[in-house]
Short mmCIF file of N, CA, C and O in Angstrom, two decimals:
data_model
loop_
_atom_site.label_atom_id
_atom_site.label_comp_id
_atom_site.label_asym_id
_atom_site.label_seq_id
_atom_site.Cartn_x
_atom_site.Cartn_y
_atom_site.Cartn_z
N MET A 277 108.97 213.63 2.28
CA MET A 277 109.60 212.91 2.70
C MET A 277 109.35 212.66 3.95
O MET A 277 107.99 213.76 4.90
N ILE A 278 109.13 210.78 3.95
CA ILE A 278 107.79 209.76 5.10
C ILE A 278 109.52 210.14 6.27
O ILE A 278 109.93 209.41 6.21
N HIS A 279 108.54 210.40 7.16
CA HIS A 279 109.01 210.86 8.57
C HIS A 279 108.31 209.40 9.96
O HIS A 279 107.21 208.71 9.52
N TRP A 280 109.27 207.72 9.87
CA TRP A 280 108.14 206.67 10.27
C TRP A 280 109.31 206.81 11.46
O TRP A 280 110.07 207.26 12.61
N THR A 281 108.06 206.23 12.35
CA THR A 281 107.52 206.28 14.73
C THR A 281 108.86 205.06 14.10
O THR A 281 108.91 204.04 13.62
N PRO A 282 109.15 205.24 15.25
CA PRO A 282 110.16 204.07 16.06
C PRO A 282 109.99 202.78 15.70
O PRO A 282 109.75 201.15 15.22
N LYS A 283 108.30 202.16 15.72
CA LYS A 283 107.56 201.15 15.16
C LYS A 283 107.33 200.37 14.24
O LYS A 283 107.50 199.46 14.12
N TYR A 284 107.55 201.47 13.53
CA TYR A 284 106.89 201.29 11.78
C TYR A 284 108.20 200.80 11.23
O TYR A 284 108.96 200.11 10.61
N ARG A 285 109.56 201.97 11.56
CA ARG A 285 110.46 201.53 11.38
C ARG A 285 110.83 200.39 11.68
O ARG A 285 111.93 199.73 10.92
N ARG A 286 110.53 199.58 13.07
CA ARG A 286 111.11 198.36 13.65
C ARG A 286 110.53 197.14 12.77
O ARG A 286 110.76 195.79 12.10
N VAL A 287 109.28 197.42 11.86
CA VAL A 287 107.99 196.56 11.12
C VAL A 287 109.21 196.69 9.95
O VAL A 287 109.35 195.48 9.24
N LEU A 288 109.51 197.97 9.48
CA LEU A 288 110.09 197.66 7.98
C LEU A 288 111.56 197.07 7.96
O LEU A 288 111.66 196.52 6.89
N ASP A 289 112.34 197.00 9.47
CA ASP A 289 113.26 196.50 9.39
C ASP A 289 113.17 195.45 9.68
O ASP A 289 114.17 193.51 9.32
N LEU A 290 112.00 194.12 10.47
CA LEU A 290 111.32 192.94 10.65
C LEU A 290 111.43 192.73 9.47
O LEU A 290 111.58 191.03 8.35
N LEU A 291 110.75 192.99 8.56
CA LEU A 291 110.42 192.84 6.60
C LEU A 291 111.65 192.69 5.83
O LEU A 291 111.74 191.84 5.25
N LYS A 292 112.92 193.95 6.45
CA LYS A 292 113.39 193.36 5.65
C LYS A 292 114.11 192.35 5.92
O LYS A 292 114.81 191.71 5.22
N LYS A 293 114.44 191.65 7.24
CA LYS A 293 114.92 190.86 7.71
C LYS A 293 114.31 189.70 7.32
O LYS A 293 115.27 188.13 6.81
N LEU A 294 113.57 189.46 6.94
CA LEU A 294 112.18 188.41 6.75
C LEU A 294 112.91 188.43 4.90
O LEU A 294 112.02 187.57 4.46
N ASN A 295 113.28 188.61 4.59
CA ASN A 295 113.05 189.25 3.23
C ASN A 295 111.72 188.77 2.37
O ASN A 295 111.55 188.80 1.14
N LEU A 296 111.17 189.92 2.91
CA LEU A 296 110.21 190.58 2.35
C LEU A 296 110.35 192.13 1.75
O LEU A 296 108.79 192.74 1.21
N ASP A 297 110.89 192.77 1.68
CA ASP A 297 111.45 194.17 1.08
C ASP A 297 110.62 194.21 -0.19
O ASP A 297 110.89 195.30 -0.60
N HIS A 298 110.90 193.01 -0.92
CA HIS A 298 110.17 193.13 -2.48
C HIS A 298 108.57 193.66 -2.28
O HIS A 298 108.04 193.99 -3.16
N LEU A 299 107.93 193.69 -0.88
CA LEU A 299 106.72 194.11 -1.13
C LEU A 299 106.27 194.91 -0.96
O LEU A 299 106.89 196.69 -0.71
N SER A 300 105.41 196.24 -1.61
CA SER A 300 104.40 197.64 -2.21
C SER A 300 104.05 197.35 -0.47
O SER A 300 102.92 196.50 -0.60
N LEU A 301 103.48 199.19 0.21
CA LEU A 301 102.96 199.10 0.75
C LEU A 301 101.18 198.82 0.75
O LEU A 301 100.27 199.02 1.89
N ASP A 302 100.81 199.25 -0.38
CA ASP A 302 100.01 199.32 -0.50
C ASP A 302 99.49 197.76 -1.60
O ASP A 302 98.65 197.88 -2.04
N ARG A 303 100.18 196.25 -1.64
CA ARG A 303 99.88 195.00 -1.93
C ARG A 303 98.39 194.61 -1.00
O ARG A 303 98.57 195.16 0.06
N LYS A 304 97.36 194.75 -1.15
CA LYS A 304 96.97 193.80 -0.43
C LYS A 304 97.04 192.23 0.37
O LYS A 304 97.84 191.30 -0.49
N LEU A 305 96.88 192.56 0.98
CA LEU A 305 97.11 191.20 1.90
C LEU A 305 96.23 189.63 0.82
O LEU A 305 97.10 188.38 1.30
N GLN A 306 95.59 189.55 0.14
CA GLN A 306 94.78 188.22 0.02
C GLN A 306 95.57 187.89 -1.38
O GLN A 306 95.57 187.06 -1.68
N SER A 307 96.52 188.88 -1.26
CA SER A 307 97.25 188.70 -3.11
C SER A 307 98.35 188.05 -2.03
O SER A 307 99.67 187.94 -3.60
N LEU A 308 99.10 188.22 -0.90
CA LEU A 308 100.81 187.57 0.03
C LEU A 308 100.58 186.02 -0.64
O LEU A 308 99.41 185.20 -0.09
N SER A 309 101.47 185.04 -0.59
CA SER A 309 101.41 183.31 -0.50
C SER A 309 101.19 183.13 0.67
O SER A 309 101.36 184.04 1.68
N GLY A 310 101.15 181.74 0.76
CA GLY A 310 101.16 181.81 2.74
C GLY A 310 102.33 182.27 3.53
O GLY A 310 102.97 182.71 4.59
N GLY A 311 103.55 181.86 2.76
CA GLY A 311 104.71 182.09 3.54
C GLY A 311 104.79 183.39 3.65
O GLY A 311 105.29 183.94 4.93
N GLU A 312 104.49 184.28 3.25
CA GLU A 312 104.84 185.90 3.18
C GLU A 312 103.61 186.29 3.95
O GLU A 312 104.17 186.42 5.04
N LEU A 313 102.23 186.11 4.27
CA LEU A 313 101.68 185.93 5.43
C LEU A 313 101.84 185.73 6.60
O LEU A 313 101.82 185.80 7.52
N ILE A 314 102.51 184.66 6.93
CA ILE A 314 103.18 184.22 7.87
C ILE A 314 104.02 184.96 8.50
O ILE A 314 104.10 185.92 9.94
N ARG A 315 105.38 185.39 7.48
CA ARG A 315 106.16 186.47 7.83
C ARG A 315 105.82 188.25 8.46
O ARG A 315 106.57 189.20 8.90
N VAL A 316 105.26 188.65 7.85
CA VAL A 316 104.84 189.92 7.46
C VAL A 316 103.87 189.85 8.91
O VAL A 316 104.19 190.30 9.76
N LYS A 317 103.08 189.20 8.86
CA LYS A 317 101.99 188.22 10.55
C LYS A 317 103.34 188.68 11.90
O LYS A 317 103.20 189.09 13.21
N LEU A 318 104.32 187.45 11.19
CA LEU A 318 105.48 187.72 12.47
C LEU A 318 106.16 188.72 12.60
O LEU A 318 106.22 189.28 13.81
N ALA A 319 106.07 189.78 11.34
CA ALA A 319 106.81 190.95 11.49
C ALA A 319 106.29 192.24 12.31
O ALA A 319 106.76 192.75 13.87
N GLU A 320 104.98 191.93 12.37
CA GLU A 320 103.75 192.92 13.07
C GLU A 320 104.15 192.56 14.37
O GLU A 320 104.54 193.83 15.76
N SER A 321 103.73 191.04 15.14
CA SER A 321 103.69 191.22 15.96
C SER A 321 105.15 190.98 17.52
O SER A 321 105.14 191.34 18.13
N LEU A 322 106.31 191.27 16.65
CA LEU A 322 107.51 191.25 16.58
C LEU A 322 107.87 192.27 16.90
O LEU A 322 109.22 192.69 17.03
N SER A 323 107.20 193.66 16.44
CA SER A 323 107.82 194.86 16.01
C SER A 323 107.55 195.58 17.51
O SER A 323 109.25 196.36 17.57
N ARG A 324 107.64 195.14 18.40
CA ARG A 324 107.14 196.13 20.02
C ARG A 324 108.76 195.26 20.41
O ARG A 324 109.65 193.96 20.56
N ASN A 325 109.56 196.13 21.16
CA ASN A 325 110.95 196.06 22.02
C ASN A 325 110.47 194.47 23.46
O ASN A 325 110.45 195.09 23.80
N ILE A 326 110.22 192.99 22.68
CA ILE A 326 109.88 191.80 23.34
C ILE A 326 111.53 191.88 23.95
O ILE A 326 112.57 191.11 24.10
N GLU A 327 111.03 192.11 25.56
CA GLU A 327 112.11 191.22 26.38
C GLU A 327 111.80 190.57 27.71
O GLU A 327 111.05 190.83 28.30
N ASN A 328 112.87 189.11 28.10
CA ASN A 328 112.35 188.71 29.79
C ASN A 328 110.98 188.05 29.06
O ASN A 328 110.69 187.97 30.69
N ALA A 329 111.02 187.50 28.27
CA ALA A 329 109.02 187.17 27.75
C ALA A 329 109.57 185.43 27.79
O ALA A 329 110.54 185.27 26.78
N LEU A 330 108.17 184.68 27.72
CA LEU A 330 107.73 182.97 27.10
C LEU A 330 107.33 183.94 26.05
O LEU A 330 106.12 184.24 25.88
N LEU A 331 107.50 183.34 25.17
CA LEU A 331 106.94 183.30 23.37
C LEU A 331 106.63 181.97 22.65
O LEU A 331 107.67 181.40 22.67
N VAL A 332 105.49 181.51 22.33
CA VAL A 332 105.21 180.81 21.89
C VAL A 332 104.34 180.59 20.19
O VAL A 332 104.34 182.01 20.42
N PHE A 333 105.24 180.49 19.21
CA PHE A 333 105.11 179.89 17.92
C PHE A 333 104.41 178.72 17.10
O PHE A 333 105.51 177.71 17.84
N ILE A 334 103.63 178.70 17.21
CA ILE A 334 102.86 177.16 16.72
C ILE A 334 102.74 177.42 14.88
O ILE A 334 102.41 178.14 14.38
N TYR A 335 103.93 176.39 15.01
CA TYR A 335 103.85 176.14 13.42
C TYR A 335 104.30 177.38 12.32
O TYR A 335 103.21 177.40 11.79
N PRO A 336 105.48 178.12 12.70
CA PRO A 336 105.92 179.02 12.54
C PRO A 336 106.74 179.39 10.99
O PRO A 336 106.62 180.38 10.16
N THR A 337 106.55 177.57 10.75
CA THR A 337 107.90 177.56 9.41
C THR A 337 106.27 176.77 8.54
O THR A 337 107.04 175.81 6.69
N LEU A 338 105.28 176.38 8.74
CA LEU A 338 104.03 176.07 7.97
C LEU A 338 104.41 176.28 6.47
O LEU A 338 104.37 178.18 5.87
N GLY A 339 104.89 175.98 5.26
CA GLY A 339 104.75 176.68 4.11
C GLY A 339 105.78 177.10 3.32
O GLY A 339 105.85 177.76 2.69
N LEU A 340 106.80 177.15 4.57
CA LEU A 340 107.97 178.23 4.20
C LEU A 340 108.90 177.39 3.99
O LEU A 340 108.91 175.92 4.09
N SER A 341 109.84 178.09 2.94
CA SER A 341 111.10 177.45 2.08
C SER A 341 112.33 177.99 2.97
O SER A 341 111.79 177.82 4.17
N ILE A 342 113.56 176.79 2.76
CA ILE A 342 114.73 176.55 3.64
C ILE A 342 114.97 177.95 3.65
O ILE A 342 115.32 178.30 4.45
N ASN A 343 115.67 178.75 2.79
CA ASN A 343 115.79 180.20 3.05
C ASN A 343 114.87 181.14 4.28
O ASN A 343 115.18 181.76 4.48
N GLU A 344 113.34 180.78 3.74
CA GLU A 344 112.23 181.80 4.75
C GLU A 344 112.57 180.79 6.07
O GLU A 344 113.18 182.18 6.98
N ILE A 345 112.62 179.49 5.86
CA ILE A 345 112.77 179.55 7.28
C ILE A 345 114.52 179.35 7.88
O ILE A 345 114.61 180.43 9.42
N SER A 346 115.51 179.94 7.69
CA SER A 346 116.72 180.80 7.91
C SER A 346 116.49 181.83 8.29
O SER A 346 117.04 182.24 9.52
N SER A 347 115.55 183.05 7.61
CA SER A 347 115.62 184.03 7.82
C SER A 347 114.62 184.09 9.45
O SER A 347 114.45 185.29 9.59
N VAL A 348 113.04 183.28 9.02
CA VAL A 348 112.93 183.40 10.08
C VAL A 348 113.68 183.11 11.39
O VAL A 348 113.23 183.77 12.95
N TRP A 349 114.59 182.32 11.38
CA TRP A 349 115.07 180.85 12.69
C TRP A 349 116.08 182.42 13.20
O TRP A 349 116.67 182.81 13.80
N ASP A 350 116.82 183.41 12.28
CA ASP A 350 117.63 184.47 12.25
C ASP A 350 116.25 185.85 13.43
O ASP A 350 117.79 185.98 14.57
N ILE A 351 115.57 185.89 13.25
CA ILE A 351 114.95 186.88 13.89
C ILE A 351 114.35 185.72 15.66
O ILE A 351 114.57 186.06 16.95
N PHE A 352 114.51 184.31 15.77
CA PHE A 352 114.53 183.70 16.56
C PHE A 352 115.32 184.21 17.34
O PHE A 352 115.46 184.06 18.92
N LYS A 353 116.67 183.72 16.84
CA LYS A 353 118.22 183.74 17.82
C LYS A 353 118.03 185.16 18.02
O LYS A 353 118.71 185.67 18.97
N ASP A 354 117.63 186.72 17.45
CA ASP A 354 117.65 187.97 18.07
C ASP A 354 116.32 187.77 19.20
O ASP A 354 117.07 188.41 19.75
N LEU A 355 115.93 187.53 19.58
CA LEU A 355 115.09 187.28 20.32
C LEU A 355 115.23 186.57 21.54
O LEU A 355 115.05 186.60 22.86
N SER A 356 116.29 185.49 21.23
CA SER A 356 116.26 184.78 22.04
C SER A 356 117.51 185.14 23.21
O SER A 356 117.88 185.46 24.52
N LEU A 357 118.40 186.57 22.60
CA LEU A 357 120.01 187.20 22.89
C LEU A 357 119.13 188.35 23.45
O LEU A 357 119.41 188.97 24.76
N LYS A 358 117.15 188.26 23.56
CA LYS A 358 116.60 189.94 24.70
C LYS A 358 116.02 188.45 25.85
O LYS A 358 115.29 189.22 26.69
N ASP A 359 116.79 187.43 26.07
CA ASP A 359 116.53 186.72 27.37
C ASP A 359 115.13 186.75 27.26
O ASP A 359 114.28 186.52 28.52
N ASN A 360 114.42 186.23 26.07
CA ASN A 360 113.27 185.82 26.07
C ASN A 360 113.94 184.06 26.12
O ASN A 360 114.26 183.66 25.47
N ILE A 361 112.33 183.46 26.15
CA ILE A 361 111.94 182.00 25.64
C ILE A 361 111.56 181.55 24.46
O ILE A 361 110.33 182.03 25.04
N LEU A 362 111.97 180.92 24.07
CA LEU A 362 110.90 180.29 23.21
C LEU A 362 110.32 179.11 22.87
O LEU A 362 111.79 178.29 23.03
N LEU A 363 109.08 179.20 22.99
CA LEU A 363 108.84 177.69 22.61
C LEU A 363 108.33 177.54 21.27
O LEU A 363 107.56 178.38 20.76
N ILE A 364 108.84 177.04 20.38
CA ILE A 364 108.43 176.77 19.11
C ILE A 364 107.36 174.93 18.60
O ILE A 364 108.36 174.41 19.12
N VAL A 365 106.27 175.17 18.48
CA VAL A 365 105.87 173.88 17.78
C VAL A 365 106.16 173.49 16.98
O VAL A 365 105.31 174.60 16.01
N ASP A 366 106.03 172.36 16.31
CA ASP A 366 106.44 172.56 15.08
C ASP A 366 107.19 171.56 14.68
O ASP A 366 107.66 170.71 15.13
N ARG A 367 106.58 171.27 12.94
CA ARG A 367 107.48 169.38 12.83
C ARG A 367 108.96 169.46 11.95
O ARG A 367 108.69 168.28 11.05
N ASN A 368 109.01 170.57 11.29
CA ASN A 368 110.28 170.75 10.90
C ASN A 368 111.86 170.38 11.56
O ASN A 368 112.25 170.81 11.93
N PRO A 369 111.78 169.65 10.66
CA PRO A 369 113.16 168.49 10.82
C PRO A 369 114.41 169.79 11.04
O PRO A 369 115.62 169.45 11.81
N TYR A 370 114.84 171.01 9.66
CA TYR A 370 116.09 171.52 9.89
C TYR A 370 115.01 172.65 11.11
O TYR A 370 116.58 172.93 11.37
N LEU A 371 114.41 172.96 12.06
CA LEU A 371 114.16 173.64 12.54
C LEU A 371 114.60 172.51 13.80
O LEU A 371 115.45 173.66 14.77
N GLU A 372 114.57 171.77 14.42
CA GLU A 372 114.93 170.75 15.03
C GLU A 372 116.47 170.44 14.82
O GLU A 372 117.33 170.27 16.23
N LYS A 373 116.85 171.03 14.41
CA LYS A 373 118.93 170.41 14.44
C LYS A 373 119.24 172.18 14.33
O LYS A 373 120.17 171.91 15.24
N MET A 374 118.52 173.09 14.34
CA MET A 374 119.43 174.71 14.86
C MET A 374 118.96 174.53 16.35
O MET A 374 119.04 175.24 17.42
N ALA A 375 118.17 174.52 16.91
CA ALA A 375 116.80 174.18 17.80
C ALA A 375 118.24 173.84 19.17
O ALA A 375 119.29 172.69 18.84
N ASP A 376 118.14 174.56 20.27
CA ASP A 376 118.96 174.93 21.62
C ASP A 376 118.63 173.42 22.31
O ASP A 376 119.51 172.43 22.78
N ASN A 377 117.79 172.96 22.46
CA ASN A 377 115.93 171.89 23.21
C ASN A 377 115.73 171.65 22.18
O ASN A 377 114.91 172.38 21.42
N CYS A 378 114.86 169.98 22.16
CA CYS A 378 114.19 169.45 21.11
C CYS A 378 113.62 168.20 22.22
O CYS A 378 113.86 167.45 22.44
N ILE A 379 112.20 168.60 22.72
CA ILE A 379 111.53 167.22 22.80
C ILE A 379 110.25 166.74 22.01
O ILE A 379 110.18 167.46 21.30
N THR A 380 110.79 165.72 21.59
CA THR A 380 110.26 165.02 20.74
C THR A 380 108.83 164.01 21.28
O THR A 380 108.91 163.56 22.65
N ILE A 381 107.47 164.73 20.89
CA ILE A 381 106.23 164.04 21.09
C ILE A 381 106.19 162.93 20.06
O ILE A 381 104.91 163.08 19.13
N PRO A 382 105.71 161.96 20.58
CA PRO A 382 104.93 160.36 19.72
C PRO A 382 104.03 161.25 19.56
O PRO A 382 103.19 161.31 19.62
N SER A 383 103.18 160.78 17.45
CA SER A 383 101.64 160.88 17.59
C SER A 383 100.99 159.95 18.08
O SER A 383 101.78 158.55 18.00
#
């Protein structure tokens, strides 16, 4: 039986929340789609218990489907409940609709 450390348990929980529980542990990173790779990196980065921090995400939804964006948004909501401030730089109109505040910078 495998005994997971708390950090690895958090990573596995995040992978499940991000709809990545279909991935096997022996899967090579090169074989992941762009959306899968973004979400794996996000899960690894957020596996620490982050509280009271400013978190900056640059195009976190690039290449993701609407369902994948929803799962990433759920993670963002969890982070904001821990008194974190999230600064998300993205051009996704779906995120714009869900954000508490939005700043539009014309190109």
